[in-house]
Tab-separated table of C-alpha atoms in Angstrom:
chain	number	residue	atom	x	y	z
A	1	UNK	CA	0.000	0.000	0.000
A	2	UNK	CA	2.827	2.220	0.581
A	3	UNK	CA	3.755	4.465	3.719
A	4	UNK	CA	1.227	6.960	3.380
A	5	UNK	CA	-1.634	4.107	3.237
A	6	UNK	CA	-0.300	1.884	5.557
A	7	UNK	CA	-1.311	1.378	8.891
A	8	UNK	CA	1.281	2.395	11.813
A	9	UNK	CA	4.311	4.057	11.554
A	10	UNK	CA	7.666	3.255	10.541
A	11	UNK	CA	11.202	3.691	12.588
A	12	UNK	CA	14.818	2.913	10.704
A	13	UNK	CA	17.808	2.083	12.697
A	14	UNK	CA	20.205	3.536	10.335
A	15	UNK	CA	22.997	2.854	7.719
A	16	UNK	CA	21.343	3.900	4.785
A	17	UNK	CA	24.292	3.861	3.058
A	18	UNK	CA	27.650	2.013	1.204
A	19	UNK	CA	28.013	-1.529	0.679
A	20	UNK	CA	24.772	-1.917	-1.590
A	21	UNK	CA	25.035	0.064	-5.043
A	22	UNK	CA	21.912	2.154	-4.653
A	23	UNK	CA	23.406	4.092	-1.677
A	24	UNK	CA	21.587	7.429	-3.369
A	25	UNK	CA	18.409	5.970	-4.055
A	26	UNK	CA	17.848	4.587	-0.502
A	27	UNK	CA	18.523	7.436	0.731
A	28	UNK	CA	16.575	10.003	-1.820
A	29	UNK	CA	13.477	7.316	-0.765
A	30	UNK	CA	13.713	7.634	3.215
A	31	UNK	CA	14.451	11.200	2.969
A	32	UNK	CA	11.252	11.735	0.658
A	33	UNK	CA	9.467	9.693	3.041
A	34	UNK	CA	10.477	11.604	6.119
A	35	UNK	CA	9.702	14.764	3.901
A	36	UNK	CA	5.775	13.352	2.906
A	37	UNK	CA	5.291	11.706	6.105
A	38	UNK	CA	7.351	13.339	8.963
A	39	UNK	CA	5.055	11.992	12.143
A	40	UNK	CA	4.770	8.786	10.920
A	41	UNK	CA	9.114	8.051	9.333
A	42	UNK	CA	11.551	8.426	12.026
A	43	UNK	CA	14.996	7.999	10.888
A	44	UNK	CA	17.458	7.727	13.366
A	45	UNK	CA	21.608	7.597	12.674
A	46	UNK	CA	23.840	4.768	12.222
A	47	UNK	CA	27.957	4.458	11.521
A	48	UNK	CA	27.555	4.672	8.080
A	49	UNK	CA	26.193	8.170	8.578
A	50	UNK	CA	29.388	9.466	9.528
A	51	UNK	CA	32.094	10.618	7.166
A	52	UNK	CA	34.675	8.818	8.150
A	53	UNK	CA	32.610	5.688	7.125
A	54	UNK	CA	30.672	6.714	4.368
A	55	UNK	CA	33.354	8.356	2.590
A	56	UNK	CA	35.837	5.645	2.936
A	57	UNK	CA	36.413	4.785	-0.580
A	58	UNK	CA	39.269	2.776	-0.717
A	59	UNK	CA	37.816	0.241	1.636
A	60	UNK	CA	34.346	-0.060	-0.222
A	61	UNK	CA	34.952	1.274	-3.578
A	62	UNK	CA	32.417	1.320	-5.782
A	63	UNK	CA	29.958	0.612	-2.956
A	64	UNK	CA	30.982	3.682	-0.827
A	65	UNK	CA	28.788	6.292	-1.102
A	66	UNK	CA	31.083	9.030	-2.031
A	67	UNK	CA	32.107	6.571	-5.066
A	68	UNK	CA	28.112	6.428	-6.079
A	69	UNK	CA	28.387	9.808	-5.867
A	70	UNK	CA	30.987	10.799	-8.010
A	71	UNK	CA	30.688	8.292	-10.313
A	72	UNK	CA	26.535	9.741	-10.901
A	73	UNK	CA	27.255	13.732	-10.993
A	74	UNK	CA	30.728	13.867	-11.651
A	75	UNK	CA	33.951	14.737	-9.075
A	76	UNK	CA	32.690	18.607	-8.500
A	77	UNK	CA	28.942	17.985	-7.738
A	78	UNK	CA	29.182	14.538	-6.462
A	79	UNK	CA	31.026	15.870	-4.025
A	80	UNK	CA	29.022	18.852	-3.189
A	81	UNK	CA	26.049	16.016	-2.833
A	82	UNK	CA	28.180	13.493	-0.366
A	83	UNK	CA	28.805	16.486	1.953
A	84	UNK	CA	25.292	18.510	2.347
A	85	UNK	CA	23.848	14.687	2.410
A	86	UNK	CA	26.371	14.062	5.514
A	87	UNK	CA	25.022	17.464	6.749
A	88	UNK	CA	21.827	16.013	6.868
A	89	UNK	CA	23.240	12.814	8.570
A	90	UNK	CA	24.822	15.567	11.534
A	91	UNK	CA	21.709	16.403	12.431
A	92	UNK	CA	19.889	12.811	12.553
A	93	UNK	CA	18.798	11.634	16.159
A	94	UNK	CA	20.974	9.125	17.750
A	95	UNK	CA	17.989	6.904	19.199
A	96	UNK	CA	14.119	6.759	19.968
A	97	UNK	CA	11.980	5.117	22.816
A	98	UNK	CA	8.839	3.790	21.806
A	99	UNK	CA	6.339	4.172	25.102
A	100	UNK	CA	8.878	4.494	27.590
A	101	UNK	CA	9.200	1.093	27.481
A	102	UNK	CA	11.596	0.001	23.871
A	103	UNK	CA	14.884	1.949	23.191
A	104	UNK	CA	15.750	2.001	19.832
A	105	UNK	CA	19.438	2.535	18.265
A	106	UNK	CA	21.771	1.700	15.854
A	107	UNK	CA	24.818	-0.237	18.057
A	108	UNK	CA	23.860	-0.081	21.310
A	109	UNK	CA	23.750	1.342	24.561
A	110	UNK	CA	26.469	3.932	25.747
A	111	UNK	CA	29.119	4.158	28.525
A	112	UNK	CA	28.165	6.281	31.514
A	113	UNK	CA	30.519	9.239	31.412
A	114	UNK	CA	30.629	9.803	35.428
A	115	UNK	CA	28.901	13.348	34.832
A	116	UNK	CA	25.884	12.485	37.221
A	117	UNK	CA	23.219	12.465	34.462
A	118	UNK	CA	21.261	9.376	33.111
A	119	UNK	CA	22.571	7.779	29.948
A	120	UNK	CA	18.752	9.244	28.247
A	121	UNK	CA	20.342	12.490	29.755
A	122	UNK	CA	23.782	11.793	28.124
A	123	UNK	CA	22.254	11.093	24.496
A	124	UNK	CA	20.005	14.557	25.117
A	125	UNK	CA	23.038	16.147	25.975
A	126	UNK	CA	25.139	15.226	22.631
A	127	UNK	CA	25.166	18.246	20.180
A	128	UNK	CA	22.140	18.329	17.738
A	129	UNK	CA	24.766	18.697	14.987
A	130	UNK	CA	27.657	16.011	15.497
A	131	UNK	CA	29.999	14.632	13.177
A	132	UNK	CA	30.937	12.527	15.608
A	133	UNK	CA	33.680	10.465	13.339
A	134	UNK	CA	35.392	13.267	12.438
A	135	UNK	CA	33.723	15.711	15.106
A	136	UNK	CA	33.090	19.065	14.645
A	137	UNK	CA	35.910	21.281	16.962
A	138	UNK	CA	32.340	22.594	18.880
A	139	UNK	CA	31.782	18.858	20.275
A	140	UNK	CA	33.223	17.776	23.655
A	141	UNK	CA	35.021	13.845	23.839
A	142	UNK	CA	32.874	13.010	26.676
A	143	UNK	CA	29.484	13.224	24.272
A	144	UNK	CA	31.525	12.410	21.009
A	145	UNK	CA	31.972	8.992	23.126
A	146	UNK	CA	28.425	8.728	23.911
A	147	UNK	CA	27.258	9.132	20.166
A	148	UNK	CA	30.290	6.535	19.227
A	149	UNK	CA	28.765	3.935	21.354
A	150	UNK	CA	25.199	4.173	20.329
A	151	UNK	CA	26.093	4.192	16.350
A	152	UNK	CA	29.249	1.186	17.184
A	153	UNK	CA	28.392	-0.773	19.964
A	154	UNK	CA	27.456	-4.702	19.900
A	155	UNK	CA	26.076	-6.751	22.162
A	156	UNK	CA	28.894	-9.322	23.935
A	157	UNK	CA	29.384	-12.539	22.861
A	158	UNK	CA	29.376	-15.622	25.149
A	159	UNK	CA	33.116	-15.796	25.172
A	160	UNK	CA	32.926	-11.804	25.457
A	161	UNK	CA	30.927	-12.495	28.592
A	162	UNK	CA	33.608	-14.525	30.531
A	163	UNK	CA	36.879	-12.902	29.080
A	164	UNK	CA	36.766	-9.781	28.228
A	165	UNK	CA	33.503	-8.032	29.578
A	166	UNK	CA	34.542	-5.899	33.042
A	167	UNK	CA	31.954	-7.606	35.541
A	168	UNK	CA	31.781	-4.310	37.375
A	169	UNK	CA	29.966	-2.257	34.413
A	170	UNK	CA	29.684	-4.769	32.004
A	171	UNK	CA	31.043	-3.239	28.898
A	172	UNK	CA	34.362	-4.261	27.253
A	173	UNK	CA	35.813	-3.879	24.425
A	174	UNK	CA	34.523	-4.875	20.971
A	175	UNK	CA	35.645	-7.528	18.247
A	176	UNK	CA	35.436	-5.283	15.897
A	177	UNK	CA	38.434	-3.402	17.520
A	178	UNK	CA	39.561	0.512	16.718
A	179	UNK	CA	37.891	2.040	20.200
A	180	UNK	CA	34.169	0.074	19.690
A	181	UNK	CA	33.184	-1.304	22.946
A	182	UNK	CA	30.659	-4.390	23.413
A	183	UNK	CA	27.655	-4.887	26.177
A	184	UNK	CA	27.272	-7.550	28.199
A	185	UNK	CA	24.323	-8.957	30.601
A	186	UNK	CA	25.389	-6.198	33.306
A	187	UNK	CA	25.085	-3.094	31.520
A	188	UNK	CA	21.836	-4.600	29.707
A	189	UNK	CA	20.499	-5.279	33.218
A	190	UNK	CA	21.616	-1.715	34.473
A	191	UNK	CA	20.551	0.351	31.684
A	192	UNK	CA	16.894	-1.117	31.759
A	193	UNK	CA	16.561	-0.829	35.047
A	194	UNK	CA	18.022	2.284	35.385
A	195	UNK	CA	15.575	4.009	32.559
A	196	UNK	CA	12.454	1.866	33.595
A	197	UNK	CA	12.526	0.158	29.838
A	198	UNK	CA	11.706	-3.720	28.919
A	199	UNK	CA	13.870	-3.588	25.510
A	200	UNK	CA	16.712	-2.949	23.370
A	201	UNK	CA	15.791	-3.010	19.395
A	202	UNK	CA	18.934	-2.093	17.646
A	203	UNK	CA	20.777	-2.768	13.993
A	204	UNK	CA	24.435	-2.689	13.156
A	205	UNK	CA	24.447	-6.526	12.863
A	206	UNK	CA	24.045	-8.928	10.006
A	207	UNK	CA	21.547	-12.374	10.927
A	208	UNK	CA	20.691	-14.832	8.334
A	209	UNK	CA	17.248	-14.967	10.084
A	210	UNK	CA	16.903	-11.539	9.276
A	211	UNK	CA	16.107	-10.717	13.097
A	212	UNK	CA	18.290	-12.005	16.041
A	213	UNK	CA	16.987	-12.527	20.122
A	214	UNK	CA	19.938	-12.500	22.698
A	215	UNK	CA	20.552	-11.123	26.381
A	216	UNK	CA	18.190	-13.256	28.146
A	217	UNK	CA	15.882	-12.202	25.305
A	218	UNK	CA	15.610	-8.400	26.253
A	219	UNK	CA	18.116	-7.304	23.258
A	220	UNK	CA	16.792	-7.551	19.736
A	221	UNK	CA	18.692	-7.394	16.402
A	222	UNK	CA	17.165	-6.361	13.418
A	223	UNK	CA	18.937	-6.677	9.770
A	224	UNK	CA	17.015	-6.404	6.431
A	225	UNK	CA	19.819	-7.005	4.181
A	226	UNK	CA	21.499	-10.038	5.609
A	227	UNK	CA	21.806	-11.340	2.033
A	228	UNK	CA	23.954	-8.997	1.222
A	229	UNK	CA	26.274	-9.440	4.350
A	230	UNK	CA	27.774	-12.934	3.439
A	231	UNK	CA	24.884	-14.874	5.077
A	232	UNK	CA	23.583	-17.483	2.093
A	233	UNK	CA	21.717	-17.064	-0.475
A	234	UNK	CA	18.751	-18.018	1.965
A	235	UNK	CA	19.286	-14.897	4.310
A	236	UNK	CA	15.960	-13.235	5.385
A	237	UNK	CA	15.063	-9.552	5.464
A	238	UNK	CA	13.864	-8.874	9.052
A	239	UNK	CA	11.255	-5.917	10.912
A	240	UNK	CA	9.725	-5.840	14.086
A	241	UNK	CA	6.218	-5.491	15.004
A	242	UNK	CA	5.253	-3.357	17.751
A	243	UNK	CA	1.405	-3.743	18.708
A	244	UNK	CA	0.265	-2.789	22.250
A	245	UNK	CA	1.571	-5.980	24.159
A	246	UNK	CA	3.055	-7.851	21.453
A	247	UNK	CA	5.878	-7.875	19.788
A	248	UNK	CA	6.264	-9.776	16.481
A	249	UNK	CA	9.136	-10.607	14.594
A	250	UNK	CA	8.755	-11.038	10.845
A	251	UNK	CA	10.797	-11.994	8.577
A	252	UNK	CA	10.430	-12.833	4.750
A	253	UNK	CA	12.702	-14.881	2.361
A	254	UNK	CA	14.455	-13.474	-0.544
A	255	UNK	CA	13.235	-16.005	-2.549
A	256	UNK	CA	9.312	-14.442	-2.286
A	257	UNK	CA	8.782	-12.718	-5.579
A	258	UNK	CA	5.096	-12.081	-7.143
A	259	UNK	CA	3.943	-9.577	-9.767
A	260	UNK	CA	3.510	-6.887	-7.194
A	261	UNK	CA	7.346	-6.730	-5.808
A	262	UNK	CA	9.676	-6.049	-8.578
A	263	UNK	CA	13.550	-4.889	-8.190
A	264	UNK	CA	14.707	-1.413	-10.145
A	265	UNK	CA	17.944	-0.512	-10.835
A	266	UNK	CA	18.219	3.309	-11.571
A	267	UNK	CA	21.187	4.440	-14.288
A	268	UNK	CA	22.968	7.554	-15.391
A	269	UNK	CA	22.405	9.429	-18.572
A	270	UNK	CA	25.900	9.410	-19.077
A	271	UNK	CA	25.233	5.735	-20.341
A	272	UNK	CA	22.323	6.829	-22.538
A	273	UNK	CA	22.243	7.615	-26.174
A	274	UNK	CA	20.781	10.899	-27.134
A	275	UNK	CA	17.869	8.929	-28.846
A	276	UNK	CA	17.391	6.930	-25.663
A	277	UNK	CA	17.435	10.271	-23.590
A	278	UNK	CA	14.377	11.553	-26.151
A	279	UNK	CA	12.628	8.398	-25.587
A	280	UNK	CA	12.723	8.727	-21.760
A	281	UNK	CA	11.812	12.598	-22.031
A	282	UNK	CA	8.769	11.574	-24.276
A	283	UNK	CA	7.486	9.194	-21.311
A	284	UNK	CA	8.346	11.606	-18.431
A	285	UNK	CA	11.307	9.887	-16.931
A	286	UNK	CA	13.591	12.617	-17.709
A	287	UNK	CA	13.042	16.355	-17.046
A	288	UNK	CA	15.374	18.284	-17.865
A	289	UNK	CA	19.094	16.827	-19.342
A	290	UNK	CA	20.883	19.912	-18.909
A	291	UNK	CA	20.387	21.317	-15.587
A	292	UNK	CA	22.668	24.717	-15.454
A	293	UNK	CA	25.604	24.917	-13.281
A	294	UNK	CA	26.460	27.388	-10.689
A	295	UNK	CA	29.567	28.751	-11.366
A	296	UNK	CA	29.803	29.607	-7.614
A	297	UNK	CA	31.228	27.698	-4.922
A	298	UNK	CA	29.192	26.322	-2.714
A	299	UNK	CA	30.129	27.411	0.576
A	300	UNK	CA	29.245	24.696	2.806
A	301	UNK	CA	28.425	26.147	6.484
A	302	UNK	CA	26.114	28.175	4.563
A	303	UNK	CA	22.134	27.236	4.497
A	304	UNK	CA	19.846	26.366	1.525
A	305	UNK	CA	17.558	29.493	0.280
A	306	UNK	CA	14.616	29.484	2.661
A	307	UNK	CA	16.127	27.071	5.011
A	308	UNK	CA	15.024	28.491	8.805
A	309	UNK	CA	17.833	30.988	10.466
A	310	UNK	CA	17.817	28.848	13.786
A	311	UNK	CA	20.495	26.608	12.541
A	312	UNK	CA	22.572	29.596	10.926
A	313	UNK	CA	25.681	28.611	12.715
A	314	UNK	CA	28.691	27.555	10.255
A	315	UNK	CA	30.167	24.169	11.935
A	316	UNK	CA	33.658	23.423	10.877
A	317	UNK	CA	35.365	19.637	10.884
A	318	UNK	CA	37.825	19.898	13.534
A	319	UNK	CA	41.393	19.096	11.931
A	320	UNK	CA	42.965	18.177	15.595
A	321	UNK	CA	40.494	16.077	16.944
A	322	UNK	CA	40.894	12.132	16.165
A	323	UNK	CA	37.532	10.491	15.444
A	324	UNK	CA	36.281	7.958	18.337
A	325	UNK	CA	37.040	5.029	15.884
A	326	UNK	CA	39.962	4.341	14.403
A	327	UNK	CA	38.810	2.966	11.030
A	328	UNK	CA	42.368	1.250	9.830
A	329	UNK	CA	42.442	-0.894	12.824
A	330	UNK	CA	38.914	-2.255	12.658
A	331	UNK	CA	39.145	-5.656	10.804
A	332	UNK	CA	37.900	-6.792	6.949
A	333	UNK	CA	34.401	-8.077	6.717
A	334	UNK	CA	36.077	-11.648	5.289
A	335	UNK	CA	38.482	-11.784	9.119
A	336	UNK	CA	35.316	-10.556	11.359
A	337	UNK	CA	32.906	-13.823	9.206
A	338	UNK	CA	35.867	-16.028	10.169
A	339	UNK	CA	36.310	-15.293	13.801
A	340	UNK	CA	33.556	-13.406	15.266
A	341	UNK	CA	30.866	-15.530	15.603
A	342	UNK	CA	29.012	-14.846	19.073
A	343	UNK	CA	26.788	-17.970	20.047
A	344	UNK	CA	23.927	-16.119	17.960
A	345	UNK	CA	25.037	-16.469	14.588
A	346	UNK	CA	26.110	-12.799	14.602
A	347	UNK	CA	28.530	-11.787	12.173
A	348	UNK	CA	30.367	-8.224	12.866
A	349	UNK	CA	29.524	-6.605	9.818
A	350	UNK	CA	27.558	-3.577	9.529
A	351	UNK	CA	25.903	-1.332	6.577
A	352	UNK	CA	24.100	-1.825	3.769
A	353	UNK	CA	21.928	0.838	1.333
A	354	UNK	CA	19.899	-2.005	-1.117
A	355	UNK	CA	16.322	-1.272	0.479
A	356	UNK	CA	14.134	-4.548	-0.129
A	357	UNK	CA	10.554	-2.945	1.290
A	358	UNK	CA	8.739	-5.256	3.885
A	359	UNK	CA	5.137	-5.258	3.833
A	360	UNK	CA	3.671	-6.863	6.746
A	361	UNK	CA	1.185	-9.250	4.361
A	362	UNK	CA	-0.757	-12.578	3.884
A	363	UNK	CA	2.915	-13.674	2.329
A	364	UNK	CA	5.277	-12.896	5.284
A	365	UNK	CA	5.738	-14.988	7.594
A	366	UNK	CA	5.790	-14.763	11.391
A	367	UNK	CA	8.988	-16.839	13.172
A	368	UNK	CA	8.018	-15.493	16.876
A	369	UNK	CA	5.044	-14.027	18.732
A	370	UNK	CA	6.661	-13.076	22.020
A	371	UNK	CA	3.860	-11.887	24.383
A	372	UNK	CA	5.532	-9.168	26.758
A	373	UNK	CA	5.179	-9.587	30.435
A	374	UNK	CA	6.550	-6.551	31.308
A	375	UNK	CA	5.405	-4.350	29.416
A	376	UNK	CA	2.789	-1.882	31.243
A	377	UNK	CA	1.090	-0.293	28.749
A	378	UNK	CA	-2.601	0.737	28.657
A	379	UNK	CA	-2.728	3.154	25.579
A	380	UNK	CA	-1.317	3.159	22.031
A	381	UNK	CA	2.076	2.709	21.179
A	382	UNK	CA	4.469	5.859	21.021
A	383	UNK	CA	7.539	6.935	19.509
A	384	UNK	CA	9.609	9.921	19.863
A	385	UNK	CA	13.141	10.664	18.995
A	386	UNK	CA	15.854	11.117	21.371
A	387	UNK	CA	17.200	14.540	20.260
A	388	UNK	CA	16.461	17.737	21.946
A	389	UNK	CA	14.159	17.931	24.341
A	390	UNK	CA	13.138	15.224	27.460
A	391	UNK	CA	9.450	16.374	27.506
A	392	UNK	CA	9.102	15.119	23.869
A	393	UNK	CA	8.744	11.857	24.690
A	394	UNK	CA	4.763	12.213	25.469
A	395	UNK	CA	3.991	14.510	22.923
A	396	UNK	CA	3.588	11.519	20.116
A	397	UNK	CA	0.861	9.946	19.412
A	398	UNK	CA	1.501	6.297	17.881
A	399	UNK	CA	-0.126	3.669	15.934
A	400	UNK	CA	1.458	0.550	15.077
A	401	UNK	CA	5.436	0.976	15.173
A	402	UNK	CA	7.244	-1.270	12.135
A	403	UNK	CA	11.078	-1.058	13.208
A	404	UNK	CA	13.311	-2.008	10.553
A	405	UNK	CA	16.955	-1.408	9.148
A	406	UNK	CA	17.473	-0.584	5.762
């Protein structure tokens, strides 16, 4: 039926981006979604929102995003489109809490920083406009940490849990290496307790099944693009049902095709003949094939025409400041498949920007109904973003809540 039509509303756990090869597509779709829709698409950010990730071309190549874009517009623009699309990225929330009761996030939950606030308090406190890897010279470590942890974070493994996992907070540090951290049964146990929540529904995690249970079955994993992640031609795209009491995880083969679900590939007109570029103009798929340039440079920090003047503040990269992850020390997706196995068929691998829509139909299929005993709830479901202000929490009104990473 499509968003607009579609009964409850939709929340994204990030990495919209690289590895797939319609990085610009995905994210043109989400962001016209957000656009059409804005109370019912909630977007929030994951590691491949950052520049450090996103524009890491010689580790993705053609499947980085600043590749897609400078192989689709050319060096000068593509790069112009990379950067105001990472702008956008800055200013993305970092999680959301669905009825007091789920948090939501890319990686995981964050370190307390000692500064006497709650970790909700900690995320609130985080700059609306971070670049967290690099950060902008405005941001302080202590929050740059925070945001690193929710967009890197996974939960610990088994082994994790008896090696390397401090038993006194419960974090320790990650397979994936280069500053990440992992979560163990402690700080899952402390956090939840702490904030008065049942669950924690976050991404940043690759599951053949699509959607993965672990932590005494109060940490969910959600992955839609597990084929793409080196899990079998059989991997399953996964979402997450939230309705009132239930939660319901469904997940759908990549081997269900009918007439109504079709795959499209978009191209360049740089690969088109000028009689294939008429024919295309003729039907309406192309507008205009010669869009003027601005001879201009675009000055970055500055705002587009009509934007609002509350954000007219020119951020600048900070060239001294080290990013909270150092990128050349985390391991290749081919070493993490080999060794990082956690019990749950986890693979460390993160990221992915093919978007294979889920439609919660006669033709999905259902592998759990868990029925949630703690969950007190006596009204609608409810999202709201964690981003500026703590009172914004009960201020939206929720239908059904789809969670899903694309």
């Amino acid at each position: 039926l499509g968003m607009s039509l579609t009964a409850g509303n939709f929340l994204f756990l990030g990495d919209y981006v690289d590895r797939g090869l319609s990085s610009l597509e995905c994210v043109a779709y989400l962001m016209t979604m957000k656009l059409l829709s804005p109370y019912k698409v909630f977007l929030l950010r994951g590691n491949h929102e950052t520049r450090d990730v996103n524009g890491w071309e010689e580790h993705y190549r053609e499947r980085s995003f600043i590749y897609q874009c400078r192989e689709r517009f050319g060096d000068d623009l593509g790069y112009r489109i990379w950067e105001q699309t990472n702008q956008v990225f800055d200013r993305l929330p970092l999680a959301a809490v669905i009825d007091q009761d789920i948090f939501c996030v890319h990686g995981g939950i964050p370190r307390p920083i000692g500064a006497g606030e709650t970790r909700i308090q900690d995320i609130l406190n985080v700059p609306k406009v971070a670049g967290i890897n690099p950060p902008y010279e405005h941001e302080d470590e202590l929050y740059q940490q925070v945001a690193s942890d929710c967009i890197w974070s996974d939960p610990a493994s088994e082994e994790q849990e008896t090696t390397s996992v401090d038993p006194d907070t419960g974090f320790g540090e990650s397979l994936r290496g280069g500053g990440a951290i992992c979560f163990g049964n402690k700080a899952v146990s402390n956090f939840l307790s702490s904030q008065g929540y049942s669950y924690i529904m976050r991404a940043h995690e690759a599951h053949a099944d699509g959607v993965a249970i672990s932590k005494n079955a109060r940490v969910f994993t959600v992955f839609s693009t597990s084929k793409d992640h080196n899990q079998g031609s059989q991997a399953m795209a996964g979402c997450i049902l939230v309705d009132f009491d239930k939660l319901q995880v469904i997940n759908r083969s990549p081997a269900y095709k009918n007439q109504y679900v079709h795959r499209r590939d978009s191209i360049s007109l740089k690969s088109l003949s000028d009689a294939e570029i008429h024919k295309r103009m003729r039907l309406g798929l192309v507008t205009n094939t010669s869009p003027a340039e601005s001879d201009e440079d675009e000055d970055f920090c500055g705002d587009f025409e009509g934007d609002s003047d509350e954000d007219d503040v020119c951020y600048r990269l900070s060239s001294t400041r080290r990013s909270s992850i150092d990128l050349a020390s985390i391991e290749t997706a081919d070493s993490i498949m080999q060794s990082c196995d956690n019990g749950f068929g986890f693979k460390h691998i993160d990221g992915s920007s093919n978007i294979e829509t889920i439609e919660v139909s006669s033709n999905t299929t259902s592998n759990f109904d868990i029925e949630s005993v703690n969950r007190r709830r006596s009204r609608k479901p409810r999202v709201a973003s964690i981003h500026e202000e703590m009172e914004g929490f009960n201020n939206v009104e929720m239908g059904e809540i789809e969670i899903s990473q694309q």
